[in-house]
């Protein structure tokens, strides 16, 4: 089922691009590469590793392993409207509705045989406790070996050394399971791709900060987090280039990502992954463009190809979901300044202790610099209790409040 | 026993806290238990979906329901604890806070890192105490702590034999006192208690059950379970014996490495697991229930606790496979929440008879 889905998606986008090369939008190129990744994960030919969010996907790519964080599958199932059955399967197996929907849907998919059996699994302690637990459950379910990366909370010298030591051990673990040692040249090439993509993504983000912004909620949704999956490959460089060039062209013409930009919004943490009209309502009815997602930012330095494990460790530690909340708040404040944000939306995904748990502190931190935050009550994966009417009313009130301030 | 210099109180909230380090610096370790009457205010900072343990602790901080503290030690045990440390810094900015990054899995590399975290704690406390960390008497504080653990274990054995007045509820009261006052005071109390003649064996005729979960500090909660016909033959919570497992200093490793190694050997809660044996917690629960001869198992966990929520299905499956009945209860740290489930507990015990 999933294999057919991804194969059809790949061939559909390729056919469209062949028929009409002018339709090569950045989002299409991004969607194509993501679909290709899905096709490889489900194709049955590649070596596959299910991972946690902060795994080093570039290192894994350099070692010939197709890898993906499992939450991506949860999001994908939700976006295609298929997740209901899997959530129910997980709940039936005892995973209660108070846990994160990303994890519940993946566990349900595994139980229903819709997740390919991996060669091994790599869990990461960041961003969340639920993420570690789901990997333990999956390792047990698939009866496959599990490696755990404990991502320290702070980038202290000891923390960075600890994680880089673990990354070296992880590479040995991968070799044990694939029979292939880490090839220095392939690794260097992957790091070169990562650094190049990083540089171009930084340019794209900088261009997205223009007034009006060339970005919009559709173009940028889930961008930063999903791009992590493609780092280390040419695909990441191609996608970043497409975004950068598209934004540069638009900025050159004072073009806006939406019809008329009146308000500029920052989206905190998770997008609502199932089909819903909220971003369209904001952008079309209120001219409130969602120009940035929290993870659409570069929080790490280029990786030194001569000391790659240290750079990879620093990168994993740097994500805003890791560490003290003041670090995350400072990151959001910086984004709000860079993007000249009028307001922020925090969907407060129900099962997320890591993110939603701190919503009061986050709202306080942004409010202190004059950026109001709208906290919504949603489950970003589980649409069963989605109350569009109520949310629409809250968005409208928020947009009106922001307009009255301007 | 050496007298503890009065350098103040250091608060903590997790059973993984390295108590001997706090004592070696001359501070009294004080566990901020999720109890008391502080008004419910944590919701102003934390979402409703955080575990009630963390919310009650924040309520206590916001309500000023705490002794004078010289600082707080938090452990990176779960998402909720990280958010607790954040909230604490916000609510009580005057408290020096140290946050220890405890890995979720243990091996040599993890222990090396955690040893550096423990050293960071010792250095931090030494500065606060105005002493040289190198002068801390580790052996003395470890001996004191181990003595406390030994006495609590002896009381627990007596309690299991039905020879501790007040039974499991009284035992919990001992644990609660032991984690909130100077070790020397508890040692004195426990030694006196153990020196007194044992009460006649008063083994309740109840059905033997094994109890496990995360946080259950209210002595009355145990009394309530027993009043439903359960005889608690063994239990495992982060608010009882898990806090008090002896540590070894060893001879060949550094103090901090030895302490890190001891912490890695502690009876784990759900947040710690072994990648080599995924689902080990399920096997541990089965083994503990078998060992104590329980006829059934009662799990009591707090709402929204991810480490437990995600492991309970495997525990259920494993117990099922062994033919050991399980009753799962979810609570919010109040006696009321357990009381509301009295009928379910009674029905479960009846079923086991
Ligand atoms: S939404 Fe929160 S709990 Fe769920 S995977 Fe993301 S960080 Fe983890
Ligand atoms: S009860 Fe669970 S969620 Fe709460 S602090 Fe303990 S381990 Fe964390």
PDB file of N, CA and C in Angstrom, chain B residues 107-165:
ATOM      1  N   UNK B 107      26.158   2.715  29.616  1.00  0.00           N
ATOM      2  CA  UNK B 107      27.309   1.928  29.189  1.00  0.00           C
ATOM      3  C   UNK B 107      28.533   2.719  29.635  1.00  0.00           C
ATOM      4  N   UNK B 108      29.685   2.289  29.189  1.00  0.00           N
ATOM      5  CA  UNK B 108      30.901   2.929  29.685  1.00  0.00           C
ATOM      6  C   UNK B 108      30.961   4.417  29.322  1.00  0.00           C
ATOM      7  N   UNK B 109      30.582   4.724  28.066  1.00  0.00           N
ATOM      8  CA  UNK B 109      30.663   6.127  27.625  1.00  0.00           C
ATOM      9  C   UNK B 109      29.663   6.981  28.405  1.00  0.00           C
ATOM     10  N   UNK B 110      28.480   6.422  28.614  1.00  0.00           N
ATOM     11  CA  UNK B 110      27.452   7.157  29.363  1.00  0.00           C
ATOM     12  C   UNK B 110      27.925   7.405  30.788  1.00  0.00           C
ATOM     13  N   UNK B 111      28.516   6.403  31.392  1.00  0.00           N
ATOM     14  CA  UNK B 111      28.964   6.572  32.777  1.00  0.00           C
ATOM     15  C   UNK B 111      30.074   7.613  32.888  1.00  0.00           C
ATOM     16  N   UNK B 112      30.923   7.634  31.871  1.00  0.00           N
ATOM     17  CA  UNK B 112      32.007   8.632  31.893  1.00  0.00           C
ATOM     18  C   UNK B 112      31.396  10.038  31.853  1.00  0.00           C
ATOM     19  N   UNK B 113      30.411  10.183  30.977  1.00  0.00           N
ATOM     20  CA  UNK B 113      29.764  11.500  30.876  1.00  0.00           C
ATOM     21  C   UNK B 113      29.038  11.837  32.181  1.00  0.00           C
ATOM     22  N   UNK B 114      28.303  10.859  32.702  1.00  0.00           N
ATOM     23  CA  UNK B 114      27.528  11.180  33.906  1.00  0.00           C
ATOM     24  C   UNK B 114      28.453  11.476  35.089  1.00  0.00           C
ATOM     25  N   UNK B 115      29.600  10.825  35.098  1.00  0.00           N
ATOM     26  CA  UNK B 115      30.580  11.130  36.156  1.00  0.00           C
ATOM     27  C   UNK B 115      30.979  12.601  36.066  1.00  0.00           C
ATOM     28  N   UNK B 116      31.102  13.122  34.839  1.00  0.00           N
ATOM     29  CA  UNK B 116      31.470  14.544  34.711  1.00  0.00           C
ATOM     30  C   UNK B 116      30.318  15.438  35.188  1.00  0.00           C
ATOM     31  N   UNK B 117      29.090  14.963  34.994  1.00  0.00           N
ATOM     32  CA  UNK B 117      27.946  15.717  35.508  1.00  0.00           C
ATOM     33  C   UNK B 117      27.955  15.740  37.041  1.00  0.00           C
ATOM     34  N   UNK B 118      28.283  14.596  37.624  1.00  0.00           N
ATOM     35  CA  UNK B 118      28.312  14.523  39.094  1.00  0.00           C
ATOM     36  C   UNK B 118      29.422  15.405  39.658  1.00  0.00           C
ATOM     37  N   UNK B 119      30.514  15.450  38.935  1.00  0.00           N
ATOM     38  CA  UNK B 119      31.609  16.311  39.388  1.00  0.00           C
ATOM     39  C   UNK B 119      31.164  17.781  39.316  1.00  0.00           C
ATOM     40  N   UNK B 120      30.411  18.080  38.260  1.00  0.00           N
ATOM     41  CA  UNK B 120      29.893  19.451  38.123  1.00  0.00           C
ATOM     42  C   UNK B 120      29.016  19.790  39.336  1.00  0.00           C
ATOM     43  N   UNK B 121      28.197  18.822  39.742  1.00  0.00           N
ATOM     44  CA  UNK B 121      27.340  19.057  40.916  1.00  0.00           C
ATOM     45  C   UNK B 121      28.204  19.287  42.157  1.00  0.00           C
ATOM     46  N   UNK B 122      29.206  18.434  42.333  1.00  0.00           N
ATOM     47  CA  UNK B 122      30.053  18.565  43.529  1.00  0.00           C
ATOM     48  C   UNK B 122      30.750  19.922  43.535  1.00  0.00           C
ATOM     49  N   UNK B 123      31.266  20.332  42.384  1.00  0.00           N
ATOM     50  CA  UNK B 123      31.952  21.639  42.318  1.00  0.00           C
ATOM     51  C   UNK B 123      30.978  22.772  42.636  1.00  0.00           C
ATOM     52  N   UNK B 124      29.780  22.658  42.072  1.00  0.00           N
ATOM     53  CA  UNK B 124      28.763  23.692  42.287  1.00  0.00           C
ATOM     54  C   UNK B 124      28.415  23.787  43.782  1.00  0.00           C
ATOM     55  N   UNK B 125      28.212  22.629  44.402  1.00  0.00           N
ATOM     56  CA  UNK B 125      27.837  22.641  45.819  1.00  0.00           C
ATOM     57  C   UNK B 125      28.998  23.119  46.687  1.00  0.00           C
ATOM     58  N   UNK B 126      30.208  22.742  46.276  1.00  0.00           N
ATOM     59  CA  UNK B 126      31.374  23.164  47.055  1.00  0.00           C
ATOM     60  C   UNK B 126      31.463  24.688  47.058  1.00  0.00           C
ATOM     61  N   UNK B 127      31.229  25.287  45.910  1.00  0.00           N
ATOM     62  CA  UNK B 127      31.258  26.753  45.840  1.00  0.00           C
ATOM     63  C   UNK B 127      30.186  27.331  46.757  1.00  0.00           C
ATOM     64  N   UNK B 128      29.010  26.750  46.691  1.00  0.00           N
ATOM     65  CA  UNK B 128      27.910  27.263  47.519  1.00  0.00           C
ATOM     66  C   UNK B 128      28.216  27.077  49.009  1.00  0.00           C
ATOM     67  N   UNK B 129      28.923  25.990  49.297  1.00  0.00           N
ATOM     68  CA  UNK B 129      29.222  25.711  50.710  1.00  0.00           C
ATOM     69  C   UNK B 129      30.483  26.439  51.174  1.00  0.00           C
ATOM     70  N   UNK B 130      31.205  27.006  50.234  1.00  0.00           N
ATOM     71  CA  UNK B 130      32.449  27.690  50.586  1.00  0.00           C
ATOM     72  C   UNK B 130      33.533  26.719  51.002  1.00  0.00           C
ATOM     73  N   UNK B 131      33.542  25.538  50.410  1.00  0.00           N
ATOM     74  CA  UNK B 131      34.575  24.553  50.744  1.00  0.00           C
ATOM     75  C   UNK B 131      35.294  24.118  49.469  1.00  0.00           C
ATOM     76  N   UNK B 132      36.325  23.356  49.648  1.00  0.00           N
ATOM     77  CA  UNK B 132      37.061  22.821  48.514  1.00  0.00           C
ATOM     78  C   UNK B 132      36.479  21.439  48.201  1.00  0.00           C
ATOM     79  N   UNK B 133      36.069  21.233  46.961  1.00  0.00           N
ATOM     80  CA  UNK B 133      35.444  19.951  46.618  1.00  0.00           C
ATOM     81  C   UNK B 133      36.369  18.788  46.945  1.00  0.00           C
ATOM     82  N   UNK B 134      37.664  19.035  46.847  1.00  0.00           N
ATOM     83  CA  UNK B 134      38.630  17.965  47.120  1.00  0.00           C
ATOM     84  C   UNK B 134      38.619  17.529  48.587  1.00  0.00           C
ATOM     85  N   UNK B 135      38.057  18.374  49.439  1.00  0.00           N
ATOM     86  CA  UNK B 135      38.059  18.031  50.870  1.00  0.00           C
ATOM     87  C   UNK B 135      36.795  17.299  51.314  1.00  0.00           C
ATOM     88  N   UNK B 136      35.883  17.072  50.390  1.00  0.00           N
ATOM     89  CA  UNK B 136      34.633  16.423  50.810  1.00  0.00           C
ATOM     90  C   UNK B 136      34.924  14.989  51.250  1.00  0.00           C
ATOM     91  N   UNK B 137      34.268  14.603  52.317  1.00  0.00           N
ATOM     92  CA  UNK B 137      34.507  13.266  52.852  1.00  0.00           C
ATOM     93  C   UNK B 137      33.497  12.296  52.226  1.00  0.00           C
ATOM     94  N   UNK B 138      33.888  11.782  51.079  1.00  0.00           N
ATOM     95  CA  UNK B 138      32.964  10.921  50.319  1.00  0.00           C
ATOM     96  C   UNK B 138      32.619   9.673  51.090  1.00  0.00           C
ATOM     97  N   UNK B 139      33.664   9.079  51.657  1.00  0.00           N
ATOM     98  CA  UNK B 139      33.434   7.796  52.324  1.00  0.00           C
ATOM     99  C   UNK B 139      32.409   7.963  53.447  1.00  0.00           C
ATOM    100  N   UNK B 140      32.535   9.083  54.177  1.00  0.00           N
ATOM    101  CA  UNK B 140      31.603   9.287  55.293  1.00  0.00           C
ATOM    102  C   UNK B 140      30.181   9.460  54.785  1.00  0.00           C
ATOM    103  N   UNK B 141      30.008  10.251  53.734  1.00  0.00           N
ATOM    104  CA  UNK B 141      28.633  10.490  53.277  1.00  0.00           C
ATOM    105  C   UNK B 141      28.060   9.239  52.629  1.00  0.00           C
ATOM    106  N   UNK B 142      28.902   8.478  51.934  1.00  0.00           N
ATOM    107  CA  UNK B 142      28.413   7.230  51.338  1.00  0.00           C
ATOM    108  C   UNK B 142      28.053   6.242  52.451  1.00  0.00           C
ATOM    109  N   UNK B 143      28.889   6.197  53.482  1.00  0.00           N
ATOM    110  CA  UNK B 143      28.574   5.296  54.595  1.00  0.00           C
ATOM    111  C   UNK B 143      27.245   5.670  55.244  1.00  0.00           C
ATOM    112  N   UNK B 144      27.048   6.967  55.440  1.00  0.00           N
ATOM    113  CA  UNK B 144      25.800   7.425  56.065  1.00  0.00           C
ATOM    114  C   UNK B 144      24.616   7.037  55.191  1.00  0.00           C
ATOM    115  N   UNK B 145      24.757   7.315  53.910  1.00  0.00           N
ATOM    116  CA  UNK B 145      23.646   7.019  53.000  1.00  0.00           C
ATOM    117  C   UNK B 145      23.377   5.509  52.975  1.00  0.00           C
ATOM    118  N   UNK B 146      24.444   4.734  52.881  1.00  0.00           N
ATOM    119  CA  UNK B 146      24.255   3.283  52.819  1.00  0.00           C
ATOM    120  C   UNK B 146      23.637   2.742  54.110  1.00  0.00           C
ATOM    121  N   UNK B 147      24.024   3.354  55.223  1.00  0.00           N
ATOM    122  CA  UNK B 147      23.441   2.936  56.505  1.00  0.00           C
ATOM    123  C   UNK B 147      21.928   3.206  56.482  1.00  0.00           C
ATOM    124  N   UNK B 148      21.560   4.369  55.965  1.00  0.00           N
ATOM    125  CA  UNK B 148      20.142   4.718  55.869  1.00  0.00           C
ATOM    126  C   UNK B 148      19.417   3.691  54.990  1.00  0.00           C
ATOM    127  N   UNK B 149      20.012   3.374  53.864  1.00  0.00           N
ATOM    128  CA  UNK B 149      19.395   2.400  52.943  1.00  0.00           C
ATOM    129  C   UNK B 149      19.220   1.048  53.637  1.00  0.00           C
ATOM    130  N   UNK B 150      20.262   0.654  54.366  1.00  0.00           N
ATOM    131  CA  UNK B 150      20.251  -0.645  55.031  1.00  0.00           C
ATOM    132  C   UNK B 150      19.128  -0.697  56.083  1.00  0.00           C
ATOM    133  N   UNK B 151      19.001   0.402  56.842  1.00  0.00           N
ATOM    134  CA  UNK B 151      17.978   0.424  57.894  1.00  0.00           C
ATOM    135  C   UNK B 151      16.577   0.444  57.292  1.00  0.00           C
ATOM    136  N   UNK B 152      16.416   1.193  56.228  1.00  0.00           N
ATOM    137  CA  UNK B 152      15.099   1.222  55.579  1.00  0.00           C
ATOM    138  C   UNK B 152      14.761  -0.165  55.033  1.00  0.00           C
ATOM    139  N   UNK B 153      15.762  -0.821  54.455  1.00  0.00           N
ATOM    140  CA  UNK B 153      15.516  -2.168  53.919  1.00  0.00           C
ATOM    141  C   UNK B 153      15.131  -3.121  55.060  1.00  0.00           C
ATOM    142  N   UNK B 154      15.804  -2.957  56.220  1.00  0.00           N
ATOM    143  CA  UNK B 154      15.478  -3.831  57.362  1.00  0.00           C
ATOM    144  C   UNK B 154      14.042  -3.574  57.831  1.00  0.00           C
ATOM    145  N   UNK B 155      13.657  -2.297  57.862  1.00  0.00           N
ATOM    146  CA  UNK B 155      12.274  -1.972  58.255  1.00  0.00           C
ATOM    147  C   UNK B 155      11.287  -2.561  57.259  1.00  0.00           C
ATOM    148  N   UNK B 156      11.664  -2.482  56.010  1.00  0.00           N
ATOM    149  CA  UNK B 156      10.775  -2.986  54.971  1.00  0.00           C
ATOM    150  C   UNK B 156      10.598  -4.505  55.131  1.00  0.00           C
ATOM    151  N   UNK B 157      11.703  -5.177  55.430  1.00  0.00           N
ATOM    152  CA  UNK B 157      11.611  -6.628  55.634  1.00  0.00           C
ATOM    153  C   UNK B 157      10.683  -6.925  56.815  1.00  0.00           C
ATOM    154  N   UNK B 158      10.853  -6.124  57.848  1.00  0.00           N
ATOM    155  CA  UNK B 158       9.988  -6.311  59.023  1.00  0.00           C
ATOM    156  C   UNK B 158       8.521  -6.041  58.647  1.00  0.00           C
ATOM    157  N   UNK B 159       8.341  -5.005  57.878  1.00  0.00           N
ATOM    158  CA  UNK B 159       6.978  -4.667  57.472  1.00  0.00           C
ATOM    159  C   UNK B 159       6.362  -5.810  56.655  1.00  0.00           C
ATOM    160  N   UNK B 160       7.166  -6.379  55.730  1.00  0.00           N
ATOM    161  CA  UNK B 160       6.652  -7.479  54.889  1.00  0.00           C
ATOM    162  C   UNK B 160       6.245  -8.682  55.747  1.00  0.00           C
ATOM    163  N   UNK B 161       6.960  -8.837  56.881  1.00  0.00           N
ATOM    164  CA  UNK B 161       6.628  -9.964  57.754  1.00  0.00           C
ATOM    165  C   UNK B 161       5.440  -9.633  58.658  1.00  0.00           C
ATOM    166  N   UNK B 162       4.880  -8.444  58.434  1.00  0.00           N
ATOM    167  CA  UNK B 162       3.718  -8.055  59.234  1.00  0.00           C
ATOM    168  C   UNK B 162       4.098  -7.614  60.633  1.00  0.00           C
ATOM    169  N   UNK B 163       5.374  -7.230  60.817  1.00  0.00           N
ATOM    170  CA  UNK B 163       5.820  -6.890  62.169  1.00  0.00           C
ATOM    171  C   UNK B 163       6.190  -5.414  62.304  1.00  0.00           C
ATOM    172  N   UNK B 164       5.639  -4.582  61.475  1.00  0.00           N
ATOM    173  CA  UNK B 164       5.857  -3.137  61.624  1.00  0.00           C
ATOM    174  C   UNK B 164       4.500  -2.494  61.883  1.00  0.00           C
ATOM    175  N   UNK B 165       4.383  -1.882  63.051  1.00  0.00           N
ATOM    176  CA  UNK B 165       3.089  -1.278  63.377  1.00  0.00           C
ATOM    177  C   UNK B 165       2.729  -0.251  62.308  1.00  0.00           C
TER     178      UNK B 165
END
